[in-house]
C-alpha positions as a printed Julia matrix, in Angstrom:
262×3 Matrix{Float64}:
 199.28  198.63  241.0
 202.74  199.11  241.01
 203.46  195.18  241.29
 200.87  195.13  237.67
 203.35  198.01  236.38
 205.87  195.96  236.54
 204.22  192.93  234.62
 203.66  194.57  232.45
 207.42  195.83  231.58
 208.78  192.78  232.04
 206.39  191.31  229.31
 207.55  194.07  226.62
 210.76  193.49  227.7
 210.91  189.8   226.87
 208.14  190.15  223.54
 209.24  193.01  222.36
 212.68  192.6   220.84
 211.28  188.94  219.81
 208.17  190.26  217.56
 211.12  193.04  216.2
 213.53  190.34  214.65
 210.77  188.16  213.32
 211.32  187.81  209.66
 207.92  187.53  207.5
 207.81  184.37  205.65
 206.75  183.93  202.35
 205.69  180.95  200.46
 206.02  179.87  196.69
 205.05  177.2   194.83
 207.29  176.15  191.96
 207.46  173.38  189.14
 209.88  171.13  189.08
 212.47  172.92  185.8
 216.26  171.97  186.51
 218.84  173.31  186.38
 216.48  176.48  186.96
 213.87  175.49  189.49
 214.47  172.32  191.06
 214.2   171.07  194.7
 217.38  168.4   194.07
 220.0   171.2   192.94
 222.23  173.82  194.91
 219.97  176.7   196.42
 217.15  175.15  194.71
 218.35  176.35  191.23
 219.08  179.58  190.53
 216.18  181.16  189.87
 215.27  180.28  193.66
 218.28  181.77  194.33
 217.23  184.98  192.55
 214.18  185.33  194.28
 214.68  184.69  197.67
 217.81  186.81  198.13
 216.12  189.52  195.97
 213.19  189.19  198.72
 215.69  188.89  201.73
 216.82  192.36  201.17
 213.14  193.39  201.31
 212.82  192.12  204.6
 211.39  188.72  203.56
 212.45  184.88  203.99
 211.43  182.35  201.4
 210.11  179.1   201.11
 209.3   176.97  198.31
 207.47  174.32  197.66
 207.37  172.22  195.02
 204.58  170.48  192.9
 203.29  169.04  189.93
 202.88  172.04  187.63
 199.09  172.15  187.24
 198.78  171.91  191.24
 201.56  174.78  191.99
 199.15  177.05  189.61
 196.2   175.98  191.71
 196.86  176.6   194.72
 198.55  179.5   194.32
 195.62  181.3   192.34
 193.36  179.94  195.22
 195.87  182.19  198.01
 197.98  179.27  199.85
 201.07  180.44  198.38
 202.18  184.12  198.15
 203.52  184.09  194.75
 204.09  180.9   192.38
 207.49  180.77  189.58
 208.14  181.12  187.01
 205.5   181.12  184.16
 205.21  182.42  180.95
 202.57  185.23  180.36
 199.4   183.95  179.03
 196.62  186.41  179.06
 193.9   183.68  180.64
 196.15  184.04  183.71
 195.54  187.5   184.25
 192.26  186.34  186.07
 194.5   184.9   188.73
 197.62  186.85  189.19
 199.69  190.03  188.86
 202.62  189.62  186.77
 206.09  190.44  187.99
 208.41  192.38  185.99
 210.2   189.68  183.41
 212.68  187.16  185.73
 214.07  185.34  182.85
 214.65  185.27  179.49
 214.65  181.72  178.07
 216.19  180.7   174.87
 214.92  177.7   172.83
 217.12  176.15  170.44
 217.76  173.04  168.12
 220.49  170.38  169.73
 221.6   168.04  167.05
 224.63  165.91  166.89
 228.02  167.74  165.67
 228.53  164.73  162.64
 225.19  166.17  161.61
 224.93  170.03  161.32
 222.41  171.56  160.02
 221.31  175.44  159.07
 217.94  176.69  159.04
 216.34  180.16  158.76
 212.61  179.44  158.43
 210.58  176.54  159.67
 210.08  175.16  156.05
 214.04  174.18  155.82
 213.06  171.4   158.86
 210.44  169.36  156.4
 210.95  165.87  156.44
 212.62  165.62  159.39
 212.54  163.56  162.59
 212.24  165.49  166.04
 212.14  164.96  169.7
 210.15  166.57  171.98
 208.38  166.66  175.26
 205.05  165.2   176.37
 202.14  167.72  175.89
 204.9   170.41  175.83
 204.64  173.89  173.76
 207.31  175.48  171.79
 205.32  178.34  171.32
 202.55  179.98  169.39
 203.92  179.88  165.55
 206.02  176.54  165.91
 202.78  174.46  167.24
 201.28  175.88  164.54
 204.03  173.98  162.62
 203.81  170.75  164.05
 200.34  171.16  163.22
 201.02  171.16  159.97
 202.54  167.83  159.96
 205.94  168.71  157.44
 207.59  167.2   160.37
 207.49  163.87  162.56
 207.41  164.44  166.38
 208.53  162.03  168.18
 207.48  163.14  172.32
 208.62  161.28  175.43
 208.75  162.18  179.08
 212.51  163.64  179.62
 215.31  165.22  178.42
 217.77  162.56  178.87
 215.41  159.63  176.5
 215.2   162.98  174.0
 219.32  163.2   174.09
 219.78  159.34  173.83
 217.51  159.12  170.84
 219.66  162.0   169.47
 222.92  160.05  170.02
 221.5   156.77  169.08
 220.27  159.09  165.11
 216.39  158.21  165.91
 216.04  161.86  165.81
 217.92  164.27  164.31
 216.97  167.65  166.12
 215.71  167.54  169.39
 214.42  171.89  170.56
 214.74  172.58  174.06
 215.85  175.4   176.25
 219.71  176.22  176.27
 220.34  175.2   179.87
 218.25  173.53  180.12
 219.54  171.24  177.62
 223.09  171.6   178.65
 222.21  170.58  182.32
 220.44  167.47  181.77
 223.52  166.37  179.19
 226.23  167.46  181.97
 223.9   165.79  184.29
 222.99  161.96  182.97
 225.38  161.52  180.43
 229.19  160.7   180.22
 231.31  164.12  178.76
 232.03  161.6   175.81
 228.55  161.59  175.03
 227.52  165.01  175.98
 230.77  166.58  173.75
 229.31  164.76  170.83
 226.32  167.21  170.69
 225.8   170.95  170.17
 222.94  173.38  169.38
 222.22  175.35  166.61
 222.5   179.59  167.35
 219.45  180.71  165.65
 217.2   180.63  169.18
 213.81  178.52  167.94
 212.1   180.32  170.8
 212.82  183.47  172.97
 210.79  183.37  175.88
 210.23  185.27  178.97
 208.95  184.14  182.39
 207.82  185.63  185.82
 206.9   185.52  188.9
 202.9   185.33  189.63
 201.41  187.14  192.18
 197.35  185.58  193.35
 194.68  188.39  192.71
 192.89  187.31  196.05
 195.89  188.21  198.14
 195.78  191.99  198.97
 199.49  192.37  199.48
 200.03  190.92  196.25
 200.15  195.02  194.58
 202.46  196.2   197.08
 204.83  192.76  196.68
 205.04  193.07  193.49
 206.28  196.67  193.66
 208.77  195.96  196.48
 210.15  192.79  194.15
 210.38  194.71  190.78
 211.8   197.68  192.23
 214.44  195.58  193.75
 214.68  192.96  190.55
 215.79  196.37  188.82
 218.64  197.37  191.09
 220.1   193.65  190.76
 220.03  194.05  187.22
 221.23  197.99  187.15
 224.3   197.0   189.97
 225.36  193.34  187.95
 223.9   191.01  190.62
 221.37  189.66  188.29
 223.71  187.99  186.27
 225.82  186.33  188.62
 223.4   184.01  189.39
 223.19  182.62  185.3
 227.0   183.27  184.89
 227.37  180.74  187.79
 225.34  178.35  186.25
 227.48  178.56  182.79
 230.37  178.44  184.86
 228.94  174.56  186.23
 227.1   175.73  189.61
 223.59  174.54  190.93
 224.9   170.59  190.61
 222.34  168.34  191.74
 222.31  167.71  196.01
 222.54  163.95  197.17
 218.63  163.14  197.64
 218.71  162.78  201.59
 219.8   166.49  201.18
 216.94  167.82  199.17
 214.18  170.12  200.99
């Protein structure tokens, strides 16, 4: 009995304090969005960087993973991945997910070349001219409903920097995109000659905000959401929130070498 006893102490002895320090993982899928999102830049971009020290100090470490957009939305509304990031709200989701507290406020604007500035106030001033854009990519409700309209040519490829060299090159002459998101990929892929010779216009085409999703069919989804909103408050309330985007104005979140990546 006695030598039983003492199996038994030694075996809480050496499990216990194990099991205590085990940090709960959690797992998110994510799109590939640089300078933002993005598995080839520093911390994973700083929305990454957001989250998962936002989540540390709730106890959690984080993990993403990143996939084609359509497939990071599946299988995170099917319960492989605890939360997927960032996405805009669209109502149809709300069959899938709980919606965090907004994570980030995007800005959409016109780049155009500084030799050819332009001014606009309502859509109607853009008629008649020539635009780049993204493949299958929305600028929201009322400006599809523009394009629709046909007043202006579209022309959509697959990536910023063929968007930016059609700019430079005058085969468009606005190209909307997301500030920095625009400002990375020129820092990025093109020479500072090049990138100094374009700018953006400061009426915003777009202001957008994104979040974190959260499946339905996960039942700590409710109480994860509450710990990360709560604590997505106090980083904003204490300054912390803003680091992280002041970092990336300041030229943080450079792309890693691609042995590096995760």
């Amino acid at each position: 009995m006695r030598h039983g006893l003492l199996i038994v102490l030694f075996s809480l002895l050496c499990c216990g304090p194990l099991e205590a320090v085990e940090t709960p993982l959690l797992r998110i899928s994510a799109g590939e969005w640089p300078p933002y999102l993005s598995a080839r830049v520093e911390h994973q971009g700083p929305v990454a960087h957001l989250i998962s020290d936002l989540l540390a100090e709730e106890g959690y470490r984080v993990e993403f993973t990143f996939l084609p957009w359509p497939r990071a939305y599946a299988e995170a509304a099917a319960g492989r991945y605890d939360a997927t990031a960032v996405w805009m709200h669209k109502a149809e989701r709300e069959a899938d997910f709980l919606f965090s507290a907004p994570l980030l406020n995007e800005q959409f604007v016109f780049f155009h070349l500084k030799t050819q500035p332009f001014d606009w106030r309502h859509f109607n001033d853009l008629s008649g001219m020539t635009l780049g854009g993204g493949l299958e990519y929305s600028y929201g409700p009322a400006f599809d409903a523009f394009l629709a309209k046909e007043k202006v040519r579209i022309e959509r490829v697959s990536s910023d920097r063929q968007n930016f060299e059609k700019l430079l090159k005058e085969r468009v002459v606005l190209y909307p995109q997301e500030l920095n998101v625009g400002y990375a990929a020129l820092r990025n892929e093109f020479s500072r000659e090049d990138a100094e010779r374009i700018t953006h216009h400061p009426k915003p085409l777009l202001v957008n905000l994104s979040y974190l999703m959260l499946p339905k069919r996960l039942t700590q989804s409710e109480t994860l959401r509450e710990r990360f909103d709560a604590r997505l408050q106090q980083f904003r309330q204490d300054g912390r929130y803003q680091q992280y985007f002041d970092a990336l104005q300041a030229g943080h979140y450079q792309p890693v070498p691609e042995q590096a990546s995760p």
